[in-house]
Amino acid sequence: PLDLIQKYFGLKITMYFAWLLFYTKCLVVPSIAGIIAYLVLLRYEGTPLEDYYNDQFAVLFSLFNVLWSSIFLELWKRHCATLAYNWGTLDMPGNPLEINPEFKGVTRENPATGQKELTTSLKDRVRRFCVTVPVFIASIGLTFAALLLTYFLKDQLKRRTSEDSFLLVIPQVFLSLVVVGLSMLYRTLSFKLTSYENHCLQSSYETFLIIKLVLFQMVNNFLPLFYTAFYRQDLGELKVQLAALMLTRQVTSFFTESGMPLVKRIIFQYNVADNMAKAKKEDPEVTLGGGAELQSVMPEYTDTIDDYLEMMIQFGYVVLFSGAFPLAACCAFVNNIMEGRGDAFKLCSGMQRPFSTRVKNIGVWQVRQ
């Protein structure tokens, strides 16, 4: 019911749900192909990665994933344009000149307009931007250190247990939890670095914030998989690692987006009922406030950035590593069904109703030609 979502939440959130719905529908094709590929390539279980990719079917399946991703992106552009036309935003300007409320500068006279306005020097902007580079390099080192620690723990367990011991899964679970923890750290760093850069326009602030989030999360989530695939060349370990990362992200996402809002809502309703009981003892005619008053004490819904970022990481898993783990698309399809319900529950039951924002596409996340 996209039209109903658009009437209540506005276009920005509706466009996210439209993209999630379209993406989930398109995952049906690679999910079916992935199940077939998994059954066909099951005979290579436990074999070297080189033998696996010597099979023509494995190569064709990898090419199919690349082709599917390209077709999906092009079809989404058409679908997005259709939605924007129906909602009357197709011709709206892409980047409105909205001032960033956190912008700080020196008041100077604009030589073109003669008006006084806040501005910063080029030297100050360059100095602030240069802080991001060493932080990004340090994030690569931190993720790589966690990866090496995982393999060290696995080698130690191999010496003390058998090759098929269930205990060997523990390092992969440890790595997945570390990746989730570092994701939270890098998210905080991205916001702080972007605020430190002191962008004048809100559109510029959001663009650079998303670029940082994507770079940090790509390093954090994909570096362990690339290391296993191209350096260690261990197909079995790559499958377990990818499955562990996807499962951990699904569980933590479901808990933070559905579990936590539900727990907070139950606690909130209990506190309201308890306060009302105490108030009625003092004044029997007291009544409970309306829905707006109840919603005013709920946390604010900041933006769709985190939701898009989560799907971007999942899309990378499906496109880049389905060749090694053919069931990745199937796992993503199941996750997205729960993701849509979880996001809807979060918005309707655990957050304040956000302000409506008009958009014509999904913003920076839209891949352009």
Short mmCIF file of C-alpha atoms in Angstrom, two decimals:
data_model
loop_
_atom_site.label_atom_id
_atom_site.label_comp_id
_atom_site.label_asym_id
_atom_site.label_seq_id
_atom_site.Cartn_x
_atom_site.Cartn_y
_atom_site.Cartn_z
CA PRO A 1 0.00 0.00 0.00
CA LEU A 2 2.52 2.60 -1.12
CA ASP A 3 -0.11 5.30 -1.62
CA LEU A 4 -1.29 4.94 1.98
CA ILE A 5 2.32 5.11 3.22
CA GLN A 6 2.85 8.22 1.10
CA LYS A 7 -0.21 9.95 2.56
CA TYR A 8 0.85 9.27 6.15
CA PHE A 9 4.68 9.32 6.16
CA GLY A 10 5.53 11.35 3.07
CA LEU A 11 7.55 10.61 -0.05
CA LYS A 12 11.01 10.06 1.42
CA ILE A 13 10.01 7.09 3.56
CA THR A 14 7.61 5.82 0.90
CA MET A 15 10.42 5.79 -1.65
CA TYR A 16 12.47 3.62 0.70
CA PHE A 17 9.65 1.10 1.07
CA ALA A 18 9.07 1.18 -2.70
CA TRP A 19 12.75 0.39 -3.28
CA LEU A 20 12.74 -2.37 -0.65
CA LEU A 21 9.61 -3.94 -2.16
CA PHE A 22 11.01 -3.75 -5.71
CA TYR A 23 14.39 -5.16 -4.60
CA THR A 24 12.73 -8.03 -2.73
CA LYS A 25 10.60 -8.95 -5.76
CA CYS A 26 13.67 -8.91 -8.00
CA LEU A 27 15.50 -11.24 -5.57
CA VAL A 28 13.11 -14.05 -6.53
CA VAL A 29 15.05 -14.75 -9.74
CA PRO A 30 18.55 -15.06 -8.20
CA SER A 31 17.04 -16.97 -5.26
CA ILE A 32 15.67 -19.68 -7.56
CA ALA A 33 18.89 -19.70 -9.59
CA GLY A 34 20.90 -19.89 -6.37
CA ILE A 35 19.01 -22.94 -5.10
CA ILE A 36 19.62 -24.72 -8.42
CA ALA A 37 23.30 -23.71 -8.40
CA TYR A 38 23.70 -24.89 -4.80
CA LEU A 39 22.35 -28.34 -5.66
CA VAL A 40 24.44 -28.61 -8.83
CA LEU A 41 27.68 -27.42 -7.19
CA LEU A 42 27.21 -29.40 -4.00
CA ARG A 43 29.72 -31.97 -5.26
CA TYR A 44 32.53 -29.43 -4.79
CA GLU A 45 31.98 -29.25 -1.03
CA GLY A 46 35.38 -29.39 0.66
CA THR A 47 37.37 -28.95 -2.56
CA PRO A 48 39.83 -26.12 -3.32
CA LEU A 49 38.45 -22.87 -4.70
CA GLU A 50 40.32 -23.43 -7.96
CA ASP A 51 38.46 -26.70 -8.69
CA TYR A 52 35.14 -25.00 -7.90
CA TYR A 53 35.62 -22.21 -10.44
CA ASN A 54 36.93 -24.59 -13.09
CA ASP A 55 33.33 -25.75 -13.41
CA GLN A 56 31.62 -23.84 -16.23
CA PHE A 57 28.32 -23.77 -14.35
CA ALA A 58 29.94 -21.90 -11.43
CA VAL A 59 31.36 -19.32 -13.85
CA LEU A 60 28.00 -18.91 -15.61
CA PHE A 61 26.22 -18.49 -12.30
CA SER A 62 28.67 -15.74 -11.27
CA LEU A 63 28.14 -13.97 -14.59
CA PHE A 64 24.38 -14.32 -14.13
CA ASN A 65 24.60 -12.47 -10.81
CA VAL A 66 26.48 -9.58 -12.41
CA LEU A 67 23.95 -9.43 -15.27
CA TRP A 68 21.02 -9.57 -12.85
CA SER A 69 22.41 -6.70 -10.76
CA SER A 70 22.79 -4.48 -13.86
CA ILE A 71 19.26 -5.24 -15.07
CA PHE A 72 17.85 -4.69 -11.59
CA LEU A 73 19.44 -1.23 -11.31
CA GLU A 74 18.14 -0.17 -14.71
CA LEU A 75 14.63 -1.48 -14.01
CA TRP A 76 14.59 0.37 -10.71
CA LYS A 77 15.41 3.66 -12.47
CA ARG A 78 12.36 3.19 -14.70
CA HIS A 79 10.17 2.19 -11.78
CA CYS A 80 11.41 5.11 -9.68
CA ALA A 81 10.69 7.57 -12.51
CA THR A 82 7.15 6.15 -12.80
CA LEU A 83 6.55 6.59 -9.08
CA ALA A 84 7.96 10.13 -9.13
CA TYR A 85 5.69 11.00 -12.07
CA ASN A 86 2.61 9.60 -10.30
CA TRP A 87 3.44 11.54 -7.12
CA GLY A 88 4.29 14.77 -8.96
CA THR A 89 7.97 15.04 -8.07
CA LEU A 90 9.64 14.02 -11.35
CA ASP A 91 10.64 17.58 -12.29
CA MET A 92 11.52 18.86 -8.82
CA PRO A 93 15.12 20.11 -8.28
CA GLY A 94 17.48 17.42 -7.05
CA ASN A 95 19.48 19.41 -4.44
CA PRO A 96 17.55 22.19 -2.69
CA LEU A 97 19.80 24.90 -1.26
CA GLU A 98 18.98 24.16 2.37
CA ILE A 99 21.54 25.47 4.86
CA ASN A 100 23.06 22.93 7.22
CA PRO A 101 21.92 23.96 10.74
CA GLU A 102 25.30 22.87 12.18
CA PHE A 103 27.31 25.09 9.82
CA LYS A 104 29.68 27.52 11.54
CA GLY A 105 31.61 30.24 9.76
CA VAL A 106 32.66 33.87 9.60
CA THR A 107 30.21 36.56 8.44
CA ARG A 108 31.46 38.16 5.22
CA GLU A 109 29.94 40.18 2.42
CA ASN A 110 29.20 38.28 -0.78
CA PRO A 111 30.83 40.26 -3.66
CA ALA A 112 28.16 39.07 -6.10
CA THR A 113 25.02 39.87 -4.10
CA GLY A 114 26.32 42.36 -1.55
CA GLN A 115 24.59 40.38 1.19
CA LYS A 116 26.33 39.27 4.37
CA GLU A 117 26.56 35.50 4.76
CA LEU A 118 28.45 32.85 6.69
CA THR A 119 31.48 31.38 4.92
CA THR A 120 34.73 29.53 5.61
CA SER A 121 38.16 29.70 4.01
CA LEU A 122 39.48 27.10 1.56
CA LYS A 123 42.39 26.35 3.88
CA ASP A 124 40.04 25.54 6.75
CA ARG A 125 37.92 23.23 4.56
CA VAL A 126 40.98 21.34 3.26
CA ARG A 127 42.37 20.97 6.79
CA ARG A 128 39.10 19.48 8.01
CA PHE A 129 38.81 17.10 5.06
CA CYS A 130 42.35 15.79 5.59
CA VAL A 131 41.39 14.42 8.99
CA THR A 132 39.22 11.76 7.32
CA VAL A 133 42.11 10.07 5.47
CA PRO A 134 44.15 8.81 8.47
CA VAL A 135 40.95 7.76 10.26
CA PHE A 136 39.92 5.70 7.23
CA ILE A 137 43.38 4.06 7.02
CA ALA A 138 43.19 3.26 10.74
CA SER A 139 39.79 1.61 10.20
CA ILE A 140 41.32 -0.69 7.58
CA GLY A 141 44.05 -1.67 10.04
CA LEU A 142 41.52 -2.27 12.82
CA THR A 143 39.36 -4.54 10.65
CA PHE A 144 42.41 -6.42 9.37
CA ALA A 145 43.67 -6.90 12.94
CA ALA A 146 40.32 -8.41 13.93
CA LEU A 147 40.55 -10.69 10.89
CA LEU A 148 44.05 -11.90 11.80
CA LEU A 149 42.95 -12.48 15.39
CA THR A 150 40.10 -14.64 14.13
CA TYR A 151 42.44 -16.84 12.09
CA PHE A 152 44.85 -17.06 15.00
CA LEU A 153 42.04 -18.34 17.23
CA LYS A 154 40.96 -20.79 14.54
CA ASP A 155 44.50 -22.16 14.13
CA GLN A 156 44.76 -22.62 17.90
CA LEU A 157 41.46 -24.50 17.98
CA LYS A 158 42.53 -26.71 15.07
CA ARG A 159 45.57 -27.85 17.03
CA ARG A 160 43.45 -28.81 20.00
CA THR A 161 40.38 -30.27 18.25
CA SER A 162 39.54 -32.31 15.16
CA GLU A 163 39.08 -30.80 11.71
CA ASP A 164 35.28 -31.26 11.77
CA SER A 165 34.77 -30.00 15.33
CA PHE A 166 31.87 -27.64 15.93
CA LEU A 167 34.18 -25.45 17.99
CA LEU A 168 35.80 -24.19 14.77
CA VAL A 169 32.67 -22.13 14.14
CA ILE A 170 33.41 -20.01 17.22
CA PRO A 171 36.07 -17.81 15.48
CA GLN A 172 33.63 -17.07 12.63
CA VAL A 173 30.93 -16.07 15.09
CA PHE A 174 33.50 -13.95 16.91
CA LEU A 175 34.47 -12.22 13.65
CA SER A 176 30.81 -11.56 12.82
CA LEU A 177 30.20 -9.98 16.22
CA VAL A 178 33.35 -7.87 15.85
CA VAL A 179 32.18 -6.70 12.40
CA VAL A 180 28.80 -5.69 13.84
CA GLY A 181 30.52 -3.86 16.71
CA LEU A 182 32.91 -2.06 14.36
CA SER A 183 29.96 -1.09 12.15
CA MET A 184 28.46 0.79 15.09
CA LEU A 185 31.82 2.43 15.80
CA TYR A 186 32.32 3.46 12.17
CA ARG A 187 28.78 4.84 12.02
CA THR A 188 29.54 7.13 14.95
CA LEU A 189 32.87 8.14 13.38
CA SER A 190 31.16 8.98 10.07
CA PHE A 191 28.70 11.33 11.74
CA LYS A 192 31.39 13.02 13.83
CA LEU A 193 33.79 13.44 10.90
CA THR A 194 31.08 14.84 8.63
CA SER A 195 29.98 17.30 11.32
CA TYR A 196 33.63 18.30 11.83
CA GLU A 197 33.97 19.04 8.09
CA ASN A 198 31.43 21.85 8.59
CA HIS A 199 29.41 21.61 5.36
CA CYS A 200 27.38 24.66 4.39
CA LEU A 201 24.51 22.90 2.59
CA GLN A 202 22.43 20.10 4.05
CA SER A 203 22.58 18.20 0.74
CA SER A 204 26.39 18.34 0.82
CA TYR A 205 26.39 17.14 4.43
CA GLU A 206 24.19 14.13 3.57
CA THR A 207 26.24 13.27 0.47
CA PHE A 208 29.58 13.21 2.30
CA LEU A 209 28.03 11.38 5.25
CA ILE A 210 26.75 8.60 2.99
CA ILE A 211 30.12 8.38 1.19
CA LYS A 212 31.89 7.88 4.53
CA LEU A 213 29.34 5.34 5.73
CA VAL A 214 29.65 3.35 2.51
CA LEU A 215 33.47 3.38 2.53
CA PHE A 216 33.73 2.40 6.19
CA GLN A 217 31.12 -0.35 5.88
CA MET A 218 32.60 -1.73 2.66
CA VAL A 219 35.98 -2.12 4.34
CA ASN A 220 34.46 -3.56 7.50
CA ASN A 221 32.09 -6.05 5.86
CA PHE A 222 33.88 -7.04 2.65
CA LEU A 223 37.58 -7.06 3.61
CA PRO A 224 37.37 -10.37 5.55
CA LEU A 225 35.56 -12.04 2.64
CA PHE A 226 38.03 -10.76 0.01
CA TYR A 227 40.93 -11.89 2.19
CA THR A 228 39.47 -15.40 2.51
CA ALA A 229 38.56 -15.64 -1.18
CA PHE A 230 41.72 -14.30 -2.80
CA TYR A 231 44.47 -14.87 -0.25
CA ARG A 232 43.52 -18.03 1.61
CA GLN A 233 41.41 -19.39 -1.31
CA ASP A 234 39.34 -21.55 1.00
CA LEU A 235 35.84 -22.15 -0.41
CA GLY A 236 34.45 -23.88 2.67
CA GLU A 237 35.70 -21.16 4.98
CA LEU A 238 34.33 -18.48 2.66
CA LYS A 239 30.86 -20.07 2.75
CA VAL A 240 30.85 -20.30 6.54
CA GLN A 241 32.15 -16.75 6.88
CA LEU A 242 29.54 -15.28 4.53
CA ALA A 243 26.71 -17.26 6.13
CA ALA A 244 27.85 -16.16 9.60
CA LEU A 245 28.07 -12.49 8.58
CA MET A 246 24.64 -12.48 6.91
CA LEU A 247 22.97 -14.36 9.78
CA THR A 248 24.54 -12.14 12.44
CA ARG A 249 23.47 -8.98 10.62
CA GLN A 250 19.93 -10.32 10.22
CA VAL A 251 19.61 -11.23 13.89
CA THR A 252 21.08 -7.96 15.19
CA SER A 253 19.01 -5.93 12.72
CA PHE A 254 15.79 -7.68 13.72
CA PHE A 255 16.58 -7.17 17.41
CA THR A 256 17.45 -3.47 17.10
CA GLU A 257 14.61 -2.58 14.69
CA SER A 258 11.79 -4.75 16.07
CA GLY A 259 12.83 -6.22 19.41
CA MET A 260 14.11 -3.03 21.03
CA PRO A 261 11.11 -0.86 19.97
CA LEU A 262 8.75 -3.56 21.25
CA VAL A 263 10.52 -3.76 24.61
CA LYS A 264 10.60 0.03 24.91
CA ARG A 265 6.91 0.25 24.02
CA ILE A 266 5.97 -2.35 26.67
CA ILE A 267 8.03 -0.53 29.31
CA PHE A 268 6.56 2.81 28.23
CA GLN A 269 2.97 1.51 28.40
CA TYR A 270 3.66 0.02 31.82
CA ASN A 271 5.04 3.33 33.11
CA VAL A 272 2.07 5.25 31.68
CA ALA A 273 -0.40 2.85 33.27
CA ASP A 274 1.43 3.05 36.58
CA ASN A 275 1.50 6.87 36.51
CA MET A 276 -2.19 7.00 35.56
CA ALA A 277 -3.07 4.71 38.46
CA LYS A 278 -1.22 7.00 40.85
CA ALA A 279 -2.80 10.10 39.30
CA LYS A 280 -6.33 8.66 39.54
CA LYS A 281 -5.86 8.12 43.25
CA GLU A 282 -5.22 11.84 43.63
CA ASP A 283 -7.80 12.99 41.04
CA PRO A 284 -10.44 10.43 39.83
CA GLU A 285 -11.36 12.66 36.84
CA VAL A 286 -7.90 12.66 35.29
CA THR A 287 -7.73 11.22 31.74
CA LEU A 288 -4.91 9.82 29.62
CA GLY A 289 -3.43 12.12 27.01
CA GLY A 290 -4.09 11.60 23.30
CA GLY A 291 -1.97 9.77 20.75
CA ALA A 292 0.03 12.90 19.95
CA GLU A 293 1.07 13.29 23.59
CA LEU A 294 2.07 9.65 23.82
CA GLN A 295 4.04 9.87 20.57
CA SER A 296 5.86 13.00 21.70
CA VAL A 297 7.87 11.05 24.27
CA MET A 298 8.95 8.41 21.73
CA PRO A 299 12.39 8.64 20.04
CA GLU A 300 12.66 10.57 16.78
CA TYR A 301 13.15 8.81 13.47
CA THR A 302 16.27 10.49 12.11
CA ASP A 303 16.58 9.37 8.49
CA THR A 304 16.47 6.46 6.04
CA ILE A 305 20.28 6.39 5.78
CA ASP A 306 20.76 3.40 8.08
CA ASP A 307 18.03 1.42 6.31
CA TYR A 308 19.54 2.02 2.88
CA LEU A 309 23.03 1.26 4.17
CA GLU A 310 21.92 -2.09 5.54
CA MET A 311 20.40 -3.03 2.19
CA MET A 312 23.49 -1.81 0.32
CA ILE A 313 25.69 -4.18 2.35
CA GLN A 314 23.30 -7.03 1.71
CA PHE A 315 23.24 -6.23 -2.03
CA GLY A 316 27.05 -6.40 -2.02
CA TYR A 317 26.97 -9.82 -0.36
CA VAL A 318 24.53 -11.12 -2.99
CA VAL A 319 26.29 -9.72 -6.06
CA LEU A 320 29.94 -10.22 -5.04
CA PHE A 321 29.83 -13.52 -3.17
CA SER A 322 26.83 -15.50 -4.42
CA GLY A 323 29.25 -17.40 -6.63
CA ALA A 324 30.78 -18.95 -3.52
CA PHE A 325 27.56 -19.16 -1.49
CA PRO A 326 24.65 -19.56 -3.97
CA LEU A 327 22.02 -19.37 -1.21
CA ALA A 328 22.96 -15.75 -0.39
CA ALA A 329 20.11 -14.34 -2.50
CA CYS A 330 17.64 -16.74 -0.89
CA CYS A 331 18.77 -15.66 2.59
CA ALA A 332 18.47 -12.00 1.53
CA PHE A 333 14.94 -12.59 0.21
CA VAL A 334 13.79 -14.09 3.52
CA ASN A 335 15.52 -11.32 5.45
CA ASN A 336 13.86 -8.58 3.40
CA ILE A 337 10.38 -9.92 4.12
CA MET A 338 11.09 -9.59 7.84
CA GLU A 339 12.95 -6.31 7.25
CA GLY A 340 9.90 -4.65 5.68
CA ARG A 341 7.66 -5.73 8.55
CA GLY A 342 10.26 -4.70 11.10
CA ASP A 343 10.71 -1.24 9.58
CA ALA A 344 6.94 -0.74 9.42
CA PHE A 345 6.56 -1.77 13.06
CA LYS A 346 9.44 0.50 14.08
CA LEU A 347 7.88 3.52 12.37
CA CYS A 348 4.31 2.89 13.50
CA SER A 349 4.89 1.74 17.06
CA GLY A 350 8.31 2.79 18.28
CA MET A 351 9.07 6.20 16.74
CA GLN A 352 7.61 9.64 16.43
CA ARG A 353 5.88 10.28 13.14
CA PRO A 354 8.57 11.92 10.96
CA PHE A 355 8.04 15.10 8.99
CA SER A 356 7.08 14.59 5.35
CA THR A 357 9.83 15.26 2.79
CA ARG A 358 9.32 15.41 -0.98
CA VAL A 359 11.87 13.51 -3.10
CA LYS A 360 12.01 12.28 -6.68
CA ASN A 361 14.32 9.28 -6.10
CA ILE A 362 16.36 7.59 -3.38
CA GLY A 363 19.00 10.32 -3.47
CA VAL A 364 22.71 9.50 -3.39
CA TRP A 365 21.88 5.80 -3.32
CA GLN A 366 20.44 6.11 -6.85
CA VAL A 367 22.98 4.74 -9.34
CA ARG A 368 23.26 7.10 -12.29
CA GLN A 369 24.68 6.57 -15.75
#
